[in-house]
């Protein structure tokens, strides 16, 4: 590995970055002369300490080293990964980690939190964006009762000159939103550039253009610092200046406090917003016309505003000027508390009251008996004729229009609990239409307001082909309202039956919630195969073939699923029996997993339908020692079935999913939605197939 400068010393304006006047917590390091007890993971490439530049870096393999390792012309450069481990940290209070870094050329940088005794590291932040100068990232660290380590994983790209470097790691008490602007990194706050009006750092004995805002709030003297914006260069109507925090890495709910000053000219509009990853704004506070008798000119005015963000946000301080005489605004001492500003503030609404998987009843959903036909809660035992529920494959769901009736028409209404007004929600559910003519009236979702009016927010447009289809809809309530699932049929023979399962309601836009139907960056141990194999790998050494990544039905009739389990329209892995011989296997290997002190719970869905179905097994590979965990053989069901396996392993291991081809081509086996989590599996009855029985609705 060769050494090289990433930037000239003067190119990073905060070269003396993070000269903290606050307390620095263990785990902070400026890499001036050593790595401050940070160590390199021996299984990966070492980071190099550049003492002349005071940073650590991991670089792409140079061509001469590449030739020596692989032989000239042997193919593309191998991937390089460097893993930097902090010393064990014990921090019971909330803290903020700031990272000064640079990605040159191409590459990626990820920060994770490693807790002893857990197989997976928890992702905190990541970036793939190259830059020509140093960049600052901020991430919140939850209060933790167990010791943990910060893991920094750098992967330079394969191109010549690519490098990932870290200049400084700074851990301080408090929330990343908090700032007194006394440090050169400005707590990750940045000015959104405007040609005419911008936020600047004030104070530090620097004379402003006008008198009136000279003493900062933190120290109450002229040596302290604050942020200010002035209208003197405004040229057009509605010139806007924005001071933007770093994006939080966790949901934030509590009280946002800050101090501000406005000059006596009031030709400006000063507001504070929360801005989500989609760029949507929510106003938190707006400055009014303060009573001059209450506040002396030049005096700092305290503000408190409730922040309710169930997803990561940025805080935006925005000032709009209408002329050059719009005056000035200054901000200082931003702080945050997890408690709301007032005891009168309503607690954050728990949307899970509107979620239901129908395993134990209708939850808080009710029937509207006035309209006649009702939804029935049913269950289907695993069989080879009819699909079961979505939750487990053998549980319960609700069904409309499932019985013959002398009535000429049917209207079935399933009514949810009351949701509060002025709130944005994400509704997700699974539906399956099982009938002849699937009209747009077969299933629709309405919002029934407290005033009595209703609004259609979703209507069925996807032909479900008898499989479970996932859908989601984002809606906003202006007043308290209920979600209503409505199914209308003019006659039984026109519409058939409509099935619903796994309704979930969460706060915020569907695109922002972590439980997305197909997350592009799945949590560790989770894989729905929507974007690939999530770190799982084919066993190239012993396999006769590979697991195939597929969408839709398998090529052979009367075997395999008709869609995936995640959405019904997504991807899954399956053994394609046609080109294989009886007894041949395919194996899927997890990435190496660290041992854990307590039990682990592995959940996944499997599909074993076909008269010649072979065997599906899960093993534990402990350095060559094979430990069987779970096995099923023969035809199980036409539905996706859930498997749960609890195990404990205190040493490094890999999970192995092995499918074996059966006696005929009708032996396709599929898996989907793998989840591995710490802790024991919840106690529930095991699913057993009753192959060959007729469809049985209980």
PDB file of N, CA, C and O in Angstrom, residues 556-607:
ATOM      1  N   UNK A 556     -41.772 -24.530 -14.324  1.00  0.00           N
ATOM      2  CA  UNK A 556     -42.454 -25.827 -14.355  1.00  0.00           C
ATOM      3  C   UNK A 556     -43.829 -25.716 -13.702  1.00  0.00           C
ATOM      4  O   UNK A 556     -43.968 -25.133 -12.629  1.00  0.00           O
ATOM      5  N   UNK A 557     -44.839 -26.271 -14.339  1.00  0.00           N
ATOM      6  CA  UNK A 557     -46.196 -26.210 -13.788  1.00  0.00           C
ATOM      7  C   UNK A 557     -46.352 -27.161 -12.611  1.00  0.00           C
ATOM      8  O   UNK A 557     -45.604 -28.129 -12.463  1.00  0.00           O
ATOM      9  N   UNK A 558     -47.318 -26.856 -11.748  1.00  0.00           N
ATOM     10  CA  UNK A 558     -47.660 -27.670 -10.573  1.00  0.00           C
ATOM     11  C   UNK A 558     -46.494 -27.816  -9.598  1.00  0.00           C
ATOM     12  O   UNK A 558     -46.376 -28.818  -8.908  1.00  0.00           O
ATOM     13  N   UNK A 559     -45.646 -26.823  -9.549  1.00  0.00           N
ATOM     14  CA  UNK A 559     -44.586 -26.790  -8.535  1.00  0.00           C
ATOM     15  C   UNK A 559     -44.078 -25.359  -8.405  1.00  0.00           C
ATOM     16  O   UNK A 559     -44.193 -24.551  -9.340  1.00  0.00           O
ATOM     17  N   UNK A 560     -43.528 -25.022  -7.254  1.00  0.00           N
ATOM     18  CA  UNK A 560     -42.967 -23.695  -7.029  1.00  0.00           C
ATOM     19  C   UNK A 560     -44.032 -22.647  -6.757  1.00  0.00           C
ATOM     20  O   UNK A 560     -45.223 -22.851  -7.018  1.00  0.00           O
ATOM     21  N   UNK A 561     -43.622 -21.482  -6.237  1.00  0.00           N
ATOM     22  CA  UNK A 561     -44.576 -20.400  -5.938  1.00  0.00           C
ATOM     23  C   UNK A 561     -44.980 -19.639  -7.195  1.00  0.00           C
ATOM     24  O   UNK A 561     -44.293 -19.689  -8.224  1.00  0.00           O
ATOM     25  N   UNK A 562     -46.085 -18.912  -7.098  1.00  0.00           N
ATOM     26  CA  UNK A 562     -46.519 -18.041  -8.192  1.00  0.00           C
ATOM     27  C   UNK A 562     -46.052 -16.602  -8.006  1.00  0.00           C
ATOM     28  O   UNK A 562     -46.210 -15.774  -8.897  1.00  0.00           O
ATOM     29  N   UNK A 563     -45.521 -16.306  -6.840  1.00  0.00           N
ATOM     30  CA  UNK A 563     -44.983 -14.982  -6.547  1.00  0.00           C
ATOM     31  C   UNK A 563     -44.194 -15.063  -5.263  1.00  0.00           C
ATOM     32  O   UNK A 563     -44.223 -16.085  -4.566  1.00  0.00           O
ATOM     33  N   UNK A 564     -43.487 -13.988  -4.933  1.00  0.00           N
ATOM     34  CA  UNK A 564     -42.685 -14.021  -3.707  1.00  0.00           C
ATOM     35  C   UNK A 564     -43.564 -13.770  -2.489  1.00  0.00           C
ATOM     36  O   UNK A 564     -44.752 -13.457  -2.615  1.00  0.00           O
ATOM     37  N   UNK A 565     -42.966 -13.888  -1.288  1.00  0.00           N
ATOM     38  CA  UNK A 565     -43.731 -13.663  -0.070  1.00  0.00           C
ATOM     39  C   UNK A 565     -43.749 -12.193   0.328  1.00  0.00           C
ATOM     40  O   UNK A 565     -44.717 -11.706   0.907  1.00  0.00           O
ATOM     41  N   UNK A 566     -42.680 -11.443  -0.001  1.00  0.00           N
ATOM     42  CA  UNK A 566     -42.543 -10.061   0.469  1.00  0.00           C
ATOM     43  C   UNK A 566     -43.650  -9.172  -0.054  1.00  0.00           C
ATOM     44  O   UNK A 566     -44.307  -8.460   0.710  1.00  0.00           O
ATOM     45  N   UNK A 567     -43.867  -9.178  -1.361  1.00  0.00           N
ATOM     46  CA  UNK A 567     -44.868  -8.299  -1.970  1.00  0.00           C
ATOM     47  C   UNK A 567     -45.811  -9.022  -2.915  1.00  0.00           C
ATOM     48  O   UNK A 567     -46.806  -8.448  -3.344  1.00  0.00           O
ATOM     49  N   UNK A 568     -45.500 -10.271  -3.272  1.00  0.00           N
ATOM     50  CA  UNK A 568     -46.272 -10.976  -4.291  1.00  0.00           C
ATOM     51  C   UNK A 568     -45.778 -10.683  -5.684  1.00  0.00           C
ATOM     52  O   UNK A 568     -46.033 -11.447  -6.626  1.00  0.00           O
ATOM     53  N   UNK A 569     -45.056  -9.566  -5.822  1.00  0.00           N
ATOM     54  CA  UNK A 569     -44.569  -9.142  -7.143  1.00  0.00           C
ATOM     55  C   UNK A 569     -43.051  -9.006  -7.166  1.00  0.00           C
ATOM     56  O   UNK A 569     -42.491  -8.516  -8.150  1.00  0.00           O
ATOM     57  N   UNK A 570     -42.385  -9.442  -6.094  1.00  0.00           N
ATOM     58  CA  UNK A 570     -40.946  -9.247  -5.975  1.00  0.00           C
ATOM     59  C   UNK A 570     -40.157 -10.511  -6.238  1.00  0.00           C
ATOM     60  O   UNK A 570     -40.592 -11.413  -6.969  1.00  0.00           O
ATOM     61  N   UNK A 571     -38.976 -10.595  -5.603  1.00  0.00           N
ATOM     62  CA  UNK A 571     -38.010 -11.652  -5.893  1.00  0.00           C
ATOM     63  C   UNK A 571     -37.875 -12.618  -4.716  1.00  0.00           C
ATOM     64  O   UNK A 571     -38.114 -12.267  -3.562  1.00  0.00           O
ATOM     65  N   UNK A 572     -37.457 -13.831  -5.043  1.00  0.00           N
ATOM     66  CA  UNK A 572     -37.175 -14.866  -4.056  1.00  0.00           C
ATOM     67  C   UNK A 572     -36.072 -15.748  -4.612  1.00  0.00           C
ATOM     68  O   UNK A 572     -35.667 -15.603  -5.784  1.00  0.00           O
ATOM     69  N   UNK A 573     -35.556 -16.658  -3.801  1.00  0.00           N
ATOM     70  CA  UNK A 573     -34.574 -17.641  -4.270  1.00  0.00           C
ATOM     71  C   UNK A 573     -35.249 -19.000  -4.369  1.00  0.00           C
ATOM     72  O   UNK A 573     -36.072 -19.353  -3.513  1.00  0.00           O
ATOM     73  N   UNK A 574     -34.887 -19.785  -5.402  1.00  0.00           N
ATOM     74  CA  UNK A 574     -35.489 -21.110  -5.497  1.00  0.00           C
ATOM     75  C   UNK A 574     -34.536 -22.097  -6.164  1.00  0.00           C
ATOM     76  O   UNK A 574     -33.618 -21.724  -6.904  1.00  0.00           O
ATOM     77  N   UNK A 575     -34.764 -23.354  -5.857  1.00  0.00           N
ATOM     78  CA  UNK A 575     -34.084 -24.462  -6.532  1.00  0.00           C
ATOM     79  C   UNK A 575     -34.918 -24.803  -7.760  1.00  0.00           C
ATOM     80  O   UNK A 575     -36.099 -25.159  -7.634  1.00  0.00           O
ATOM     81  N   UNK A 576     -34.329 -24.668  -8.942  1.00  0.00           N
ATOM     82  CA  UNK A 576     -35.012 -25.058 -10.175  1.00  0.00           C
ATOM     83  C   UNK A 576     -34.649 -26.511 -10.473  1.00  0.00           C
ATOM     84  O   UNK A 576     -33.504 -26.828 -10.815  1.00  0.00           O
ATOM     85  N   UNK A 577     -35.632 -27.399 -10.317  1.00  0.00           N
ATOM     86  CA  UNK A 577     -35.359 -28.838 -10.375  1.00  0.00           C
ATOM     87  C   UNK A 577     -35.075 -29.347 -11.781  1.00  0.00           C
ATOM     88  O   UNK A 577     -34.397 -30.369 -11.948  1.00  0.00           O
ATOM     89  N   UNK A 578     -35.574 -28.642 -12.807  1.00  0.00           N
ATOM     90  CA  UNK A 578     -35.520 -29.188 -14.169  1.00  0.00           C
ATOM     91  C   UNK A 578     -34.130 -29.622 -14.625  1.00  0.00           C
ATOM     92  O   UNK A 578     -33.964 -30.738 -15.134  1.00  0.00           O
ATOM     93  N   UNK A 579     -33.070 -28.794 -14.479  1.00  0.00           N
ATOM     94  CA  UNK A 579     -31.760 -29.201 -15.003  1.00  0.00           C
ATOM     95  C   UNK A 579     -30.954 -30.090 -14.053  1.00  0.00           C
ATOM     96  O   UNK A 579     -29.834 -30.470 -14.376  1.00  0.00           O
ATOM     97  N   UNK A 580     -31.515 -30.420 -12.882  1.00  0.00           N
ATOM     98  CA  UNK A 580     -30.760 -31.162 -11.873  1.00  0.00           C
ATOM     99  C   UNK A 580     -31.192 -32.626 -11.815  1.00  0.00           C
ATOM    100  O   UNK A 580     -32.264 -33.006 -12.286  1.00  0.00           O
ATOM    101  N   UNK A 581     -30.341 -33.446 -11.228  1.00  0.00           N
ATOM    102  CA  UNK A 581     -30.630 -34.866 -11.034  1.00  0.00           C
ATOM    103  C   UNK A 581     -31.155 -35.084  -9.621  1.00  0.00           C
ATOM    104  O   UNK A 581     -30.836 -34.319  -8.705  1.00  0.00           O
ATOM    105  N   UNK A 582     -31.972 -36.114  -9.409  1.00  0.00           N
ATOM    106  CA  UNK A 582     -32.449 -36.410  -8.054  1.00  0.00           C
ATOM    107  C   UNK A 582     -31.284 -36.558  -7.081  1.00  0.00           C
ATOM    108  O   UNK A 582     -30.271 -37.186  -7.390  1.00  0.00           O
ATOM    109  N   UNK A 583     -31.428 -35.924  -5.919  1.00  0.00           N
ATOM    110  CA  UNK A 583     -30.391 -36.004  -4.891  1.00  0.00           C
ATOM    111  C   UNK A 583     -29.360 -34.901  -4.940  1.00  0.00           C
ATOM    112  O   UNK A 583     -28.589 -34.721  -3.993  1.00  0.00           O
ATOM    113  N   UNK A 584     -29.303 -34.129  -6.037  1.00  0.00           N
ATOM    114  CA  UNK A 584     -28.355 -33.020  -6.111  1.00  0.00           C
ATOM    115  C   UNK A 584     -28.866 -31.833  -5.288  1.00  0.00           C
ATOM    116  O   UNK A 584     -30.078 -31.651  -5.136  1.00  0.00           O
ATOM    117  N   UNK A 585     -27.940 -31.012  -4.780  1.00  0.00           N
ATOM    118  CA  UNK A 585     -28.294 -29.951  -3.837  1.00  0.00           C
ATOM    119  C   UNK A 585     -27.769 -28.597  -4.278  1.00  0.00           C
ATOM    120  O   UNK A 585     -26.818 -28.499  -5.067  1.00  0.00           O
ATOM    121  N   UNK A 586     -28.387 -27.548  -3.728  1.00  0.00           N
ATOM    122  CA  UNK A 586     -27.865 -26.182  -3.829  1.00  0.00           C
ATOM    123  C   UNK A 586     -27.737 -25.666  -2.400  1.00  0.00           C
ATOM    124  O   UNK A 586     -28.574 -25.963  -1.533  1.00  0.00           O
ATOM    125  N   UNK A 587     -26.675 -24.869  -2.144  1.00  0.00           N
ATOM    126  CA  UNK A 587     -26.401 -24.383  -0.783  1.00  0.00           C
ATOM    127  C   UNK A 587     -26.194 -22.865  -0.818  1.00  0.00           C
ATOM    128  O   UNK A 587     -25.499 -22.348  -1.687  1.00  0.00           O
ATOM    129  N   UNK A 588     -26.827 -22.201   0.133  1.00  0.00           N
ATOM    130  CA  UNK A 588     -26.692 -20.753   0.289  1.00  0.00           C
ATOM    131  C   UNK A 588     -26.033 -20.493   1.630  1.00  0.00           C
ATOM    132  O   UNK A 588     -26.491 -20.995   2.659  1.00  0.00           O
ATOM    133  N   UNK A 589     -24.934 -19.696   1.637  1.00  0.00           N
ATOM    134  CA  UNK A 589     -24.151 -19.450   2.846  1.00  0.00           C
ATOM    135  C   UNK A 589     -24.323 -18.004   3.296  1.00  0.00           C
ATOM    136  O   UNK A 589     -24.225 -17.070   2.485  1.00  0.00           O
ATOM    137  N   UNK A 590     -24.572 -17.819   4.586  1.00  0.00           N
ATOM    138  CA  UNK A 590     -24.585 -16.466   5.136  1.00  0.00           C
ATOM    139  C   UNK A 590     -23.159 -15.961   5.242  1.00  0.00           C
ATOM    140  O   UNK A 590     -22.198 -16.741   5.146  1.00  0.00           O
ATOM    141  N   UNK A 591     -22.982 -14.662   5.438  1.00  0.00           N
ATOM    142  CA  UNK A 591     -21.657 -14.139   5.744  1.00  0.00           C
ATOM    143  C   UNK A 591     -21.242 -14.686   7.112  1.00  0.00           C
ATOM    144  O   UNK A 591     -22.103 -15.091   7.908  1.00  0.00           O
ATOM    145  N   UNK A 592     -19.957 -14.732   7.430  1.00  0.00           N
ATOM    146  CA  UNK A 592     -19.543 -15.220   8.757  1.00  0.00           C
ATOM    147  C   UNK A 592     -20.188 -14.399   9.871  1.00  0.00           C
ATOM    148  O   UNK A 592     -20.205 -13.169   9.831  1.00  0.00           O
ATOM    149  N   UNK A 593     -20.749 -15.077  10.857  1.00  0.00           N
ATOM    150  CA  UNK A 593     -21.444 -14.439  11.971  1.00  0.00           C
ATOM    151  C   UNK A 593     -20.644 -14.632  13.246  1.00  0.00           C
ATOM    152  O   UNK A 593     -20.150 -15.730  13.515  1.00  0.00           O
ATOM    153  N   UNK A 594     -20.519 -13.565  14.041  1.00  0.00           N
ATOM    154  CA  UNK A 594     -19.854 -13.696  15.326  1.00  0.00           C
ATOM    155  C   UNK A 594     -20.716 -14.500  16.283  1.00  0.00           C
ATOM    156  O   UNK A 594     -21.941 -14.502  16.179  1.00  0.00           O
ATOM    157  N   UNK A 595     -20.064 -15.156  17.222  1.00  0.00           N
ATOM    158  CA  UNK A 595     -20.798 -15.884  18.245  1.00  0.00           C
ATOM    159  C   UNK A 595     -21.533 -14.922  19.163  1.00  0.00           C
ATOM    160  O   UNK A 595     -21.192 -13.745  19.277  1.00  0.00           O
ATOM    161  N   UNK A 596     -22.558 -15.410  19.830  1.00  0.00           N
ATOM    162  CA  UNK A 596     -23.334 -14.586  20.758  1.00  0.00           C
ATOM    163  C   UNK A 596     -23.545 -15.356  22.050  1.00  0.00           C
ATOM    164  O   UNK A 596     -23.588 -16.584  22.065  1.00  0.00           O
ATOM    165  N   UNK A 597     -23.684 -14.591  23.135  1.00  0.00           N
ATOM    166  CA  UNK A 597     -23.859 -15.226  24.445  1.00  0.00           C
ATOM    167  C   UNK A 597     -25.250 -15.834  24.601  1.00  0.00           C
ATOM    168  O   UNK A 597     -25.422 -16.856  25.241  1.00  0.00           O
ATOM    169  N   UNK A 598     -26.249 -15.179  24.024  1.00  0.00           N
ATOM    170  CA  UNK A 598     -27.619 -15.639  24.208  1.00  0.00           C
ATOM    171  C   UNK A 598     -28.163 -16.312  22.961  1.00  0.00           C
ATOM    172  O   UNK A 598     -27.470 -16.489  21.955  1.00  0.00           O
ATOM    173  N   UNK A 599     -29.434 -16.695  23.006  1.00  0.00           N
ATOM    174  CA  UNK A 599     -30.045 -17.371  21.856  1.00  0.00           C
ATOM    175  C   UNK A 599     -30.261 -16.420  20.689  1.00  0.00           C
ATOM    176  O   UNK A 599     -30.374 -15.205  20.856  1.00  0.00           O
ATOM    177  N   UNK A 600     -30.324 -16.985  19.502  1.00  0.00           N
ATOM    178  CA  UNK A 600     -30.629 -16.262  18.277  1.00  0.00           C
ATOM    179  C   UNK A 600     -31.909 -16.854  17.698  1.00  0.00           C
ATOM    180  O   UNK A 600     -32.164 -18.053  17.827  1.00  0.00           O
ATOM    181  N   UNK A 601     -32.702 -16.014  17.044  1.00  0.00           N
ATOM    182  CA  UNK A 601     -33.925 -16.491  16.408  1.00  0.00           C
ATOM    183  C   UNK A 601     -33.838 -16.257  14.904  1.00  0.00           C
ATOM    184  O   UNK A 601     -33.740 -15.117  14.450  1.00  0.00           O
ATOM    185  N   UNK A 602     -33.858 -17.339  14.151  1.00  0.00           N
ATOM    186  CA  UNK A 602     -33.857 -17.281  12.685  1.00  0.00           C
ATOM    187  C   UNK A 602     -35.277 -17.513  12.200  1.00  0.00           C
ATOM    188  O   UNK A 602     -35.912 -18.511  12.556  1.00  0.00           O
ATOM    189  N   UNK A 603     -35.787 -16.574  11.402  1.00  0.00           N
ATOM    190  CA  UNK A 603     -37.108 -16.734  10.784  1.00  0.00           C
ATOM    191  C   UNK A 603     -36.950 -16.637   9.284  1.00  0.00           C
ATOM    192  O   UNK A 603     -36.168 -15.836   8.769  1.00  0.00           O
ATOM    193  N   UNK A 604     -37.710 -17.446   8.575  1.00  0.00           N
ATOM    194  CA  UNK A 604     -37.716 -17.347   7.118  1.00  0.00           C
ATOM    195  C   UNK A 604     -38.996 -17.995   6.605  1.00  0.00           C
ATOM    196  O   UNK A 604     -39.708 -18.702   7.332  1.00  0.00           O
ATOM    197  N   UNK A 605     -39.304 -17.745   5.354  1.00  0.00           N
ATOM    198  CA  UNK A 605     -40.455 -18.365   4.705  1.00  0.00           C
ATOM    199  C   UNK A 605     -39.958 -19.331   3.642  1.00  0.00           C
ATOM    200  O   UNK A 605     -38.988 -19.051   2.931  1.00  0.00           O
ATOM    201  N   UNK A 606     -40.634 -20.464   3.541  1.00  0.00           N
ATOM    202  CA  UNK A 606     -40.241 -21.475   2.562  1.00  0.00           C
ATOM    203  C   UNK A 606     -41.463 -21.932   1.786  1.00  0.00           C
ATOM    204  O   UNK A 606     -42.605 -21.864   2.275  1.00  0.00           O
ATOM    205  N   UNK A 607     -41.229 -22.403   0.567  1.00  0.00           N
ATOM    206  CA  UNK A 607     -42.312 -22.863  -0.302  1.00  0.00           C
ATOM    207  C   UNK A 607     -41.916 -24.223  -0.866  1.00  0.00           C
ATOM    208  O   UNK A 607     -40.917 -24.340  -1.577  1.00  0.00           O
TER     209      UNK A 607
END
